[in-house]
C-alpha positions as MATLAB code, in Angstrom:
seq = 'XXXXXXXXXXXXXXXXXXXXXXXXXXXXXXXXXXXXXXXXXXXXXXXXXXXXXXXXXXXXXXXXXXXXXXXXXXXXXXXXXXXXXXXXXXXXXXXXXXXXXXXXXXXXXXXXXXXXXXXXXXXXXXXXXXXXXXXXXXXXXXXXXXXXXXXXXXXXXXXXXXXXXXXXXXXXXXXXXXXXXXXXXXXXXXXXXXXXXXXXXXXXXXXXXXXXXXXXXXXXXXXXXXXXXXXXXXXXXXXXXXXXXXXXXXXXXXXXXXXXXXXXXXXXXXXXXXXXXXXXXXXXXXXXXXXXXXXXXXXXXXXXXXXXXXXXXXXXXXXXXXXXXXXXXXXXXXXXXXXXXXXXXXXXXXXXXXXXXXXXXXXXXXXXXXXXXXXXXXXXXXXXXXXXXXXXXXXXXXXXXXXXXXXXXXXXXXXXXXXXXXXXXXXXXXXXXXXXXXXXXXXXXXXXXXXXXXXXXXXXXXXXXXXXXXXXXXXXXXXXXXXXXXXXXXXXXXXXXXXXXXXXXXXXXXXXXXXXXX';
ca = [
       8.006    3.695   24.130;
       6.447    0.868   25.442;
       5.737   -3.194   25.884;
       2.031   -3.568   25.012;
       1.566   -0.304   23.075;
       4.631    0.938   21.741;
       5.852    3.819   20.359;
       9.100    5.788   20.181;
       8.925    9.406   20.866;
      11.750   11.583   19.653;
      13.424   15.601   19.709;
      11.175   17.501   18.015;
      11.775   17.791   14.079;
      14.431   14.863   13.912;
      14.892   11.419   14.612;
      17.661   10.028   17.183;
      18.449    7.200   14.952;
      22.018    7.084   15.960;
      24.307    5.397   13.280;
      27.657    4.188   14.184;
      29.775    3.878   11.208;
      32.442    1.202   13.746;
      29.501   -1.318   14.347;
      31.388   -3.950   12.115;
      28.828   -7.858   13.229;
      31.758   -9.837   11.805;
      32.205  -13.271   12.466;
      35.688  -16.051   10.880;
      34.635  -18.889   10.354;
      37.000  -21.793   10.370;
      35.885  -24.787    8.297;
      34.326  -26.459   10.903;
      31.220  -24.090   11.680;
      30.684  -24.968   15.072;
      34.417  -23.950   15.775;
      34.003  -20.332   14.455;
      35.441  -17.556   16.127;
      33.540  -14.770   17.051;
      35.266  -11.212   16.228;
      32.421   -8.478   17.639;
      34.412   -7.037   20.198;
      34.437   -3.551   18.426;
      30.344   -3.846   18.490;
      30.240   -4.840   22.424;
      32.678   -1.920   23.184;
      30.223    0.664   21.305;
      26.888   -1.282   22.506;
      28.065   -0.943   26.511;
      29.500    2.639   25.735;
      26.022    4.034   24.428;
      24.398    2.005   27.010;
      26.582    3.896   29.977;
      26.258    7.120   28.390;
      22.334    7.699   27.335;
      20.367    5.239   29.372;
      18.339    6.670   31.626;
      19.432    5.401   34.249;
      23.636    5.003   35.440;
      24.488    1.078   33.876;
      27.930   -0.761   34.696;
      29.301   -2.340   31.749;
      30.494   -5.768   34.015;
      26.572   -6.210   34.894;
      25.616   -5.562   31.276;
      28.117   -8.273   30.064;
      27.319  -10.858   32.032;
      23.807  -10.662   31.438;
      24.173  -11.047   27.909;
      26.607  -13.926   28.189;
      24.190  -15.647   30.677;
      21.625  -15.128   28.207;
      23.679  -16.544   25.270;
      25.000  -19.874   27.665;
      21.494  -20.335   28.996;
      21.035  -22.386   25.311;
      23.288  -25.275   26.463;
      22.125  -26.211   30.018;
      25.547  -27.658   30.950;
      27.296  -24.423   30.821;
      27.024  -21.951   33.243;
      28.706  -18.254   33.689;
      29.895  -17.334   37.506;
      31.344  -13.996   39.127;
      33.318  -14.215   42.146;
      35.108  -11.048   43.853;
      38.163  -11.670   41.399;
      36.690  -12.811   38.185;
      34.462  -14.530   35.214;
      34.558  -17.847   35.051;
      32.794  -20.230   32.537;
      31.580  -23.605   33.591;
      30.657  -26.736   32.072;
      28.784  -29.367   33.932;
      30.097  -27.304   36.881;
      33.738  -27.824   36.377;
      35.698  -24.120   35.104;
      36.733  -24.718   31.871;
      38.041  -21.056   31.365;
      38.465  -18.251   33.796;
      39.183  -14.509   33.565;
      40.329  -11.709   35.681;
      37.569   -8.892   35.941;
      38.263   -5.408   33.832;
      37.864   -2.614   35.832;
      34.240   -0.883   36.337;
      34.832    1.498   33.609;
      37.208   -0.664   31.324;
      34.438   -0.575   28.228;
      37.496   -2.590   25.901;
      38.499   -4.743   28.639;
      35.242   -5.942   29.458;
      34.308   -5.985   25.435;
      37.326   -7.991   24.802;
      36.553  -10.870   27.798;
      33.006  -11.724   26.733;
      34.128  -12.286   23.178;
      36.866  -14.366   24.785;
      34.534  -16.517   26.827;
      31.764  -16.647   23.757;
      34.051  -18.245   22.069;
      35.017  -20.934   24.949;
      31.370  -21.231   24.916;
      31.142  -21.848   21.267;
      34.170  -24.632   21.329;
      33.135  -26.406   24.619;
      28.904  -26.589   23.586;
      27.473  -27.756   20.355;
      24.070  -26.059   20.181;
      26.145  -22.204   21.343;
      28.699  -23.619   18.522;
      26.005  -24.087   15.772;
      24.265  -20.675   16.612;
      24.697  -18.199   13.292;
      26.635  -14.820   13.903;
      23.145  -13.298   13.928;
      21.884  -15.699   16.531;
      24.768  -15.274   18.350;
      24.984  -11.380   18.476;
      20.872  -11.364   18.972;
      21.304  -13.067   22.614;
      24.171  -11.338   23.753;
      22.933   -7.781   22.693;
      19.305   -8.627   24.266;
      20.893  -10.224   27.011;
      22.813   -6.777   27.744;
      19.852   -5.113   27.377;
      17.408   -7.211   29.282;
      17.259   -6.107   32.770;
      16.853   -2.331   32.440;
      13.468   -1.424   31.685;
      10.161   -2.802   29.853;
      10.626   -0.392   26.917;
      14.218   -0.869   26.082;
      15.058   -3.360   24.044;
      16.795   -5.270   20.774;
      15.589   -5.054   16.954;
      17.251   -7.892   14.816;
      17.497   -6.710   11.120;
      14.094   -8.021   10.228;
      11.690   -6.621   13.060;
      13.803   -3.007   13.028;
      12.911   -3.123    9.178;
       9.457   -3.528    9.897;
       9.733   -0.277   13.010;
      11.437    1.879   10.390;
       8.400    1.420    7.780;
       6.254    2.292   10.295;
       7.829    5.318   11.485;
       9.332    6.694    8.139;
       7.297    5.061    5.345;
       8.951    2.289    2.522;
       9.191    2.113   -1.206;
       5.940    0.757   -2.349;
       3.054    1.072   -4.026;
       0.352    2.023   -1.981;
      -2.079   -0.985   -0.936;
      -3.636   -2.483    2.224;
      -3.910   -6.836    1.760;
      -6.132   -8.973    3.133;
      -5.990  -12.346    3.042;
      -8.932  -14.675    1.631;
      -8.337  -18.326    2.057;
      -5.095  -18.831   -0.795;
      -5.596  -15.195   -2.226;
      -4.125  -12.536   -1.233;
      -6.825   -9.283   -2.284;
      -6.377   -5.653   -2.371;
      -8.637   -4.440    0.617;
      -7.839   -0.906   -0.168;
      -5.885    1.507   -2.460;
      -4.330    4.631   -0.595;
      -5.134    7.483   -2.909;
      -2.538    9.530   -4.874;
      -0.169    6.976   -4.135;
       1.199    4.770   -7.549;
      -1.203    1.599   -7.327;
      -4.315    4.321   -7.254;
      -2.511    6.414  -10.303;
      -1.748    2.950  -12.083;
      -5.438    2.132  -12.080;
      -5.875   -0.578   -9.181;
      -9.074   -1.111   -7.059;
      -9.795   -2.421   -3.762;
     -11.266   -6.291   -4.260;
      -8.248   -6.998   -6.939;
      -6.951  -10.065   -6.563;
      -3.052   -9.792   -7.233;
      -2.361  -13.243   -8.713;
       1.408  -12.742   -9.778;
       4.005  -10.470   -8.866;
       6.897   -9.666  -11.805;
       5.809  -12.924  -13.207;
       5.464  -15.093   -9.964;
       2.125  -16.573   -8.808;
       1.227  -15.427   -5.699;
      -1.452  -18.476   -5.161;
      -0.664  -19.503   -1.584;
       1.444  -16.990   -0.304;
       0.975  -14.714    2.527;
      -0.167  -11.118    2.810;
       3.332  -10.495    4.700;
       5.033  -12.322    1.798;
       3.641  -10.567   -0.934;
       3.911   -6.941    0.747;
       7.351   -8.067    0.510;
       7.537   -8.423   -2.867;
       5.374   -5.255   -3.313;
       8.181   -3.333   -2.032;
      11.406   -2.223   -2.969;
      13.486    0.963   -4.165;
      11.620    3.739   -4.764;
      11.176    4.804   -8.392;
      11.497    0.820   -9.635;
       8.574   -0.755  -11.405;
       6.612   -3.887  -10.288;
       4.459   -5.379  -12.493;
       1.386   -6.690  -11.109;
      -1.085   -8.882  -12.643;
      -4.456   -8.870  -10.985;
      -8.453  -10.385  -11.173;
     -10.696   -8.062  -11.167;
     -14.871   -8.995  -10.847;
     -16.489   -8.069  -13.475;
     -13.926   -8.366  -16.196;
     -13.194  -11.362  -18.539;
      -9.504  -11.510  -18.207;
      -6.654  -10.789  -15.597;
      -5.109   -6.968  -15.719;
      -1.354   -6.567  -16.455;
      -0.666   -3.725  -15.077;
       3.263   -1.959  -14.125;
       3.692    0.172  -11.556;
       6.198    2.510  -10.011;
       7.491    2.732   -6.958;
       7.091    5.640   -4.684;
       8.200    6.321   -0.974;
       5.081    5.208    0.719;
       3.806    6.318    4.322;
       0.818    4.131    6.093;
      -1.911    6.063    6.544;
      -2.074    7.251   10.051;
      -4.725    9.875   10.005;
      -8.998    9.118    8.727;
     -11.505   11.987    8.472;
     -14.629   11.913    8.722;
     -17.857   14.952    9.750;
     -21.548   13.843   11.123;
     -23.615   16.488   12.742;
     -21.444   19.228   12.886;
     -18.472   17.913   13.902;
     -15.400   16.800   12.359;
     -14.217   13.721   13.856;
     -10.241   13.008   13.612;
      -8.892    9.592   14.385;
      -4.813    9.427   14.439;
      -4.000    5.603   14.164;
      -0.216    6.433   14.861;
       1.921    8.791   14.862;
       4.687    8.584   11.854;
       6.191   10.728    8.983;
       3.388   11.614    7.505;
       0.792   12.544   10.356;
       1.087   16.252   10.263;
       0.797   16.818    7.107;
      -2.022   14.683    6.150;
      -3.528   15.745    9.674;
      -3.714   19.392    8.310;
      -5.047   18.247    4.824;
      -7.844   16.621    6.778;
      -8.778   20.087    8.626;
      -8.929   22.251    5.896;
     -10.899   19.753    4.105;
     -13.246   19.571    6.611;
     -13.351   22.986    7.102;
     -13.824   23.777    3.137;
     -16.601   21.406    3.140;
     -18.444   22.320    6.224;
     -18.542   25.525    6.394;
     -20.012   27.207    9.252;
     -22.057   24.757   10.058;
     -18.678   23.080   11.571;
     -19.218   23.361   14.965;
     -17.085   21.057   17.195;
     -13.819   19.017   16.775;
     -12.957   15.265   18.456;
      -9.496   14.257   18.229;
      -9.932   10.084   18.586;
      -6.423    8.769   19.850;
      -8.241    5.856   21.548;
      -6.104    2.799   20.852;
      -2.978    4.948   19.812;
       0.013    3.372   20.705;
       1.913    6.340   19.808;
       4.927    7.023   17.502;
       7.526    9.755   16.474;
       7.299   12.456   19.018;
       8.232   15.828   16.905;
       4.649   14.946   14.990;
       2.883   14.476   18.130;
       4.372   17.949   19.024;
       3.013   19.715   16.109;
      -0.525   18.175   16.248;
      -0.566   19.383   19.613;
       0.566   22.947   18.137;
      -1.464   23.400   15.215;
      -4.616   24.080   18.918;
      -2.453   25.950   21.226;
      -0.866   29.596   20.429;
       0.929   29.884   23.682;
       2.482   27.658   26.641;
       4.371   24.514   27.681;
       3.710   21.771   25.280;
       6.209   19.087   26.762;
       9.071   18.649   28.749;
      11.758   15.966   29.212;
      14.516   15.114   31.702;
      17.014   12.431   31.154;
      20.805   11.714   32.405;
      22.148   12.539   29.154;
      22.047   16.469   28.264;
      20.445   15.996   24.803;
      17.584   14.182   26.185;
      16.619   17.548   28.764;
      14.066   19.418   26.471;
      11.450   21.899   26.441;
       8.655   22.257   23.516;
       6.757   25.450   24.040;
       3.848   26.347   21.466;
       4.150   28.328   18.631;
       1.889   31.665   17.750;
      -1.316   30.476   15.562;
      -3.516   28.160   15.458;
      -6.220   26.421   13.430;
      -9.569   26.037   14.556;
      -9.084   28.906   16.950;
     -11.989   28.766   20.010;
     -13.944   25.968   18.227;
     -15.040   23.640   20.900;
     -12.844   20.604   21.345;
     -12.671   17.128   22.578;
     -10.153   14.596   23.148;
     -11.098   10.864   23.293;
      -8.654    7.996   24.806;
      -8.650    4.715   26.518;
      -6.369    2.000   27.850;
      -4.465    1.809   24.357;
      -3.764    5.563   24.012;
      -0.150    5.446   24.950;
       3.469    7.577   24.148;
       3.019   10.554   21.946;
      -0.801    9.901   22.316;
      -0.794   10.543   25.649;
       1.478   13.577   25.248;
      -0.986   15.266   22.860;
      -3.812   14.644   25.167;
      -1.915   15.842   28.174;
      -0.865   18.944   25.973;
      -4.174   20.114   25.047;
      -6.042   18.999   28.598;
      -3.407   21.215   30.701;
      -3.457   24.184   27.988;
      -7.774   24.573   28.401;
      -8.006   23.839   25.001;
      -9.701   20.204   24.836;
     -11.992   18.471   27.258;
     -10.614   14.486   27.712;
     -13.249   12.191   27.399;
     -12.540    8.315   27.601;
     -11.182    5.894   29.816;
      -7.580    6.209   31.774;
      -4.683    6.182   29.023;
      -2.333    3.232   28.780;
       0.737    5.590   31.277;
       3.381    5.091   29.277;
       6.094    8.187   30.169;
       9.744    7.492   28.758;
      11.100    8.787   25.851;
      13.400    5.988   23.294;
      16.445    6.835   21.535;
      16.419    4.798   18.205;
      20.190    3.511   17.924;
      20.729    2.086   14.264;
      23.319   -0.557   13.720;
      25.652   -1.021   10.887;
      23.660   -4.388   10.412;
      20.131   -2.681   10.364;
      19.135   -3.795   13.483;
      18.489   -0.901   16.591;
      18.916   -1.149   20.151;
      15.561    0.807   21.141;
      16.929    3.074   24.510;
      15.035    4.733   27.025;
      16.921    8.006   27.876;
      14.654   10.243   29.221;
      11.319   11.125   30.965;
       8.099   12.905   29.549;
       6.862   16.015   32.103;
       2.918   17.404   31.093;
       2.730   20.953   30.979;
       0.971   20.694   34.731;
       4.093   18.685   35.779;
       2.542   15.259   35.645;
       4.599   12.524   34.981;
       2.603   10.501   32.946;
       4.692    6.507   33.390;
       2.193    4.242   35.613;
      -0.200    6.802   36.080;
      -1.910    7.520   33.050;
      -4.194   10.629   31.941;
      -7.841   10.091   33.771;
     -10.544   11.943   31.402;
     -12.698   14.274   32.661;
     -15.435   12.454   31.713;
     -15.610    8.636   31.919;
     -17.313    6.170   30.258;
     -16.310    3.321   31.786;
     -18.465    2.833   33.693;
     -22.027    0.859   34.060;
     -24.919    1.643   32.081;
     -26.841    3.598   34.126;
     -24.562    5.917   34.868;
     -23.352    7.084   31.725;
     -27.139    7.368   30.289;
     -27.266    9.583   33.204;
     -24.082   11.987   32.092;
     -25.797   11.723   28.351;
     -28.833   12.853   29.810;
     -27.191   15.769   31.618;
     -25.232   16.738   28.469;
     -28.165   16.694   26.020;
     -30.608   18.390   28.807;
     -28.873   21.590   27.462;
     -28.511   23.137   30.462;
     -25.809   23.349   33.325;
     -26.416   20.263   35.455;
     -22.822   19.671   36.936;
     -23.833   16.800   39.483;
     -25.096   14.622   36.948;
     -21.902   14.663   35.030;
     -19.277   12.293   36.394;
     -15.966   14.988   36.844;
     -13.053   12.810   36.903;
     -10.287   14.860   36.736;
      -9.010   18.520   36.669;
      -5.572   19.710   37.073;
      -4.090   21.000   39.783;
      -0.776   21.206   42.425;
      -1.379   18.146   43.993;
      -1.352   16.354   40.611;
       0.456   12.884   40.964;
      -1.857   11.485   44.089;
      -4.832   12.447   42.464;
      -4.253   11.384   39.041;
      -3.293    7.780   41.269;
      -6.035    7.869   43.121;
      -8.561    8.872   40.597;
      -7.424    6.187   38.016;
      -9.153    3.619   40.325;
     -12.328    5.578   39.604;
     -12.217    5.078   35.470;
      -9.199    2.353   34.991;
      -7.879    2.136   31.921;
      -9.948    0.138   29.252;
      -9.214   -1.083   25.520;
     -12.360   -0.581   24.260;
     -13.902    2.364   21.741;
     -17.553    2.688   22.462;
     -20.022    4.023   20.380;
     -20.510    6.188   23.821;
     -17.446    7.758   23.731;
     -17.830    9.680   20.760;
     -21.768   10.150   21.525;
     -20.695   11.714   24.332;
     -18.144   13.748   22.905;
     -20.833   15.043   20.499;
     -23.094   15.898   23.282;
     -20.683   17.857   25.325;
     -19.756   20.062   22.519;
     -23.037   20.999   21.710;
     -23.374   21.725   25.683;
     -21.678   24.838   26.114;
     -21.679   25.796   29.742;
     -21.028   22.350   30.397;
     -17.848   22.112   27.902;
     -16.833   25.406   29.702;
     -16.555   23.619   32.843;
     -14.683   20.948   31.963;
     -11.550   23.020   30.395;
     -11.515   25.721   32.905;
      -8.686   26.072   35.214;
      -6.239   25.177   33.537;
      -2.618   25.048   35.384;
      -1.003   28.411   35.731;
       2.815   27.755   35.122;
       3.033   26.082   31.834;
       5.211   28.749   30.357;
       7.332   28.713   33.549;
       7.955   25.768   34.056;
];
């Protein structure tokens, strides 16, 4: 869902990872390498027919397939691709060395079947284009395609889609965060109930070798690598641990694996909740971390903050139910697109946790995506009170397209509505209190909030929703732009208005009226 903080928000309670079994990235190579043919007209055909159908925004597939073979000839500066009223032509050192009648408009195969025709030219007439791999090849072209629609949509080769789908859905592993110390790659910590904490690691090993293979000089990326693999597998680790005379051996089994996304912690009263990113496993941990809390504190719990500053967002059916476990009633999200799967509504369900316990929200310039939907969610319902800087404004929803090849085409196909009818892309959510701004004015608002009493004008009110929603929220951003920090005085704050109660009143009253009707 984004460039800068990304995320990929998705129908609530599945993923649009869209697998097309005719995606065949197939390339014939004659012995000469550079002379290859290039045989992916099937995978253009279904690439420009997804890319019509669910972007957004209408696409023509003769503007999509020029773009990528620009992209593709712009490797050999001699060669050049031209359009005229009548046809493609490719050019080298300006002189047409093959031309081509143009397809009609909505001629998907016909327009498929000339770009292969004129890669291939391309490969025969230049030799850097000839000595380009299949993946190489296929990378430009399919970003090329993609390139001029919007900031958010965009091309995963197999490697960096890998990494997006471990994020999102978790990997088989063992458990471990690594840090790297100058040649030595050490355990900085050990995720518990996962397999490296049941197998008897501890943060500060130092894994040495990996099913027999010294790990001395390799990189954190490179041994998480060989960390992983299929779930239920063993690894055998061998590790240094201070304090002991000799080097653990110790085997391990592989488990599916989800990065932690959620950390809990309670100080005076209140339970503070940071969500890193939203992925697989952020509901359910998110709810283990509540009735911990809760189990622990008692009644002497008497305030929740939500931190989703620096967010960047994630899978949007968890960010739904986060935003459901406060609210019993009302609008939760909405989405409009050109295709008719991407026009959705998400309404709360009945029951909640934490019912009436005093809430607050904190974000800044990095809360993006499903963060920003969450905060919107529970600002517009009256049940949280936003405290921060302006959010990052990021309001488009992705569908995740998987290829054959494991790489995705990440597409924006629709547009995220707040329950008030905010559109959140460019604009951002403003808090209702800001702290970014100068010294003296916030130890002013802290003073207010710990005075105990119902000083309004001291308290800087960014924000409230209402009708004429979209100007305000623009103007008002100017008042507390968006900011990447997380202050200490954000979550002072936060503390201080929830232990203000005619002040915290204030800020989550008036909520909009419609968000059922809508």
């Amino acid at each position: 869902m984004s460039s800068g903080p990304s995320a990929y928000p998705i129908p609530r309670f599945r993923q649009l990872l869209i697998s097309f079994a005719c995606l065949v990235l197939a390339g014939c190579a004659n012995e000469v390498e550079k002379q290859k043919n290039l045989e992916s007209g099937n995978l253009l055909t279904v690439a420009l027919e997804n890319l019509a159908d669910r972007y957004i925004e209408p696409l023509q597939p003769g503007a999509m397939s020029i773009n990528g073979l620009r992209k593709l000839v712009a490797v050999d500066a001699m060669l050049s691709i031209d359009q005229t009223e009548h046809g493609v032509a490719l050019s080298v050192d300006g002189s047409t060395t093959l031309q081509r009648a143009l397809p009609e408009d909505t001629d998907l195969h016909g327009w498929a079947d000339l770009t292969v025709q004129l890669v291939n030219k391309a490969r025969s007439q230049s030799t850097a284009i000839g000595e380009l791999s299949e993946a190489e090849t296929h990378k430009l072209l399919l970003t090329g395609i993609i390139e001029n629609t919007d900031k958010y949509s965009r091309y995963l080769p197999p490697d960096a889609a890998g990494r997006s789908r471990a994020t999102r859905d978790g990997f088989g592993g063992i458990g471990v965060v690594l840090d790297q110390r100058n040649d030595r790659v050490i355990i900085r910590s050990v995720t518990p109930n996962n397999p490296a904490d049941e197998a008897g690691v501890k943060a500060k090993d130092w894994i040495t070798h990996i099913d027999g293979k010294s790990t001395l000089g390799l990189s954190v990326g490179r041994v998480a690598k060989l960390l992983r693999g299929k779930i239920s597998q063993p690894v055998r680790i061998r590790v240094v641990r201070e304090g002991l005379d000799k080097p653990l051996s110790l085997s391990v089994i592989r488990d599916h694996v989800i990065r932690q996304s959620v950390i809990s912690r309670h100080a005076q009263n209140v339970v503070i909740l940071r969500i890193k990113t939203f992925n697989q496993g952020t509901v359910s941990t998110f709810r283990k971390a509540i009735v911990k809390a809760v189990k622990e504190m008692g009644s002497d719990l008497k305030g929740i903050v939500l931190d989703l500053r620096n967010n960047p967002g994630g899978l949007l059916d968890q960010a739904i139910a986060v935003a459901d476990l406060f609210m019993v009633r009302g609008r939760i999200i909405s989405t409009k697109g050109r295709h008719a799967e991407s026009n959705q509504i998400f309404d709360a369900s009945p029951g909640q946790v934490l019912a009436d316990m005093p809430m607050v929200v904190l974000i800044n310039g990095r809360s993006a995506s499903a963060a920003e939907i969450v905060a919107a969610a529970l600002r517009d319902s009256g049940r949280a009170a936003l405290i921060g800087s302006t959010s990052y404004g990021k309001g488009t929803v992705q569908t995740i397209v998987r290829l054959p090849n494991t790489a995705e085409y990440h597409l924006t196909w629709a547009r995220i509505l707040a329950p008030s009818g905010q559109t959140l892309d460019s604009q951002g959510i403003v808090p209702v209190i800001c702290t970014n701004i100068s010294r003296d004015r916030l130890e002013t608002v802290k003073s207010a909030l710990a005075s105990g009493g119902d000083n309004l004008s001291a308290v800087q009110k960014i924000y409230r929703p209402h009708a004429a929603l979209s100007h305000y929220s623009r103007t008002h951003k100017l008042a507390c732009p968006p900011s990447p920090i997380r202050p200490s005085d954000d979550l002072e704050t936060a503390k201080l208005l929830l232990m203000n109660n005619k002040i915290y009143k204030s800020t989550i009253a008036h909520p909009p009226t419609n968000l059922a009707e809508r």
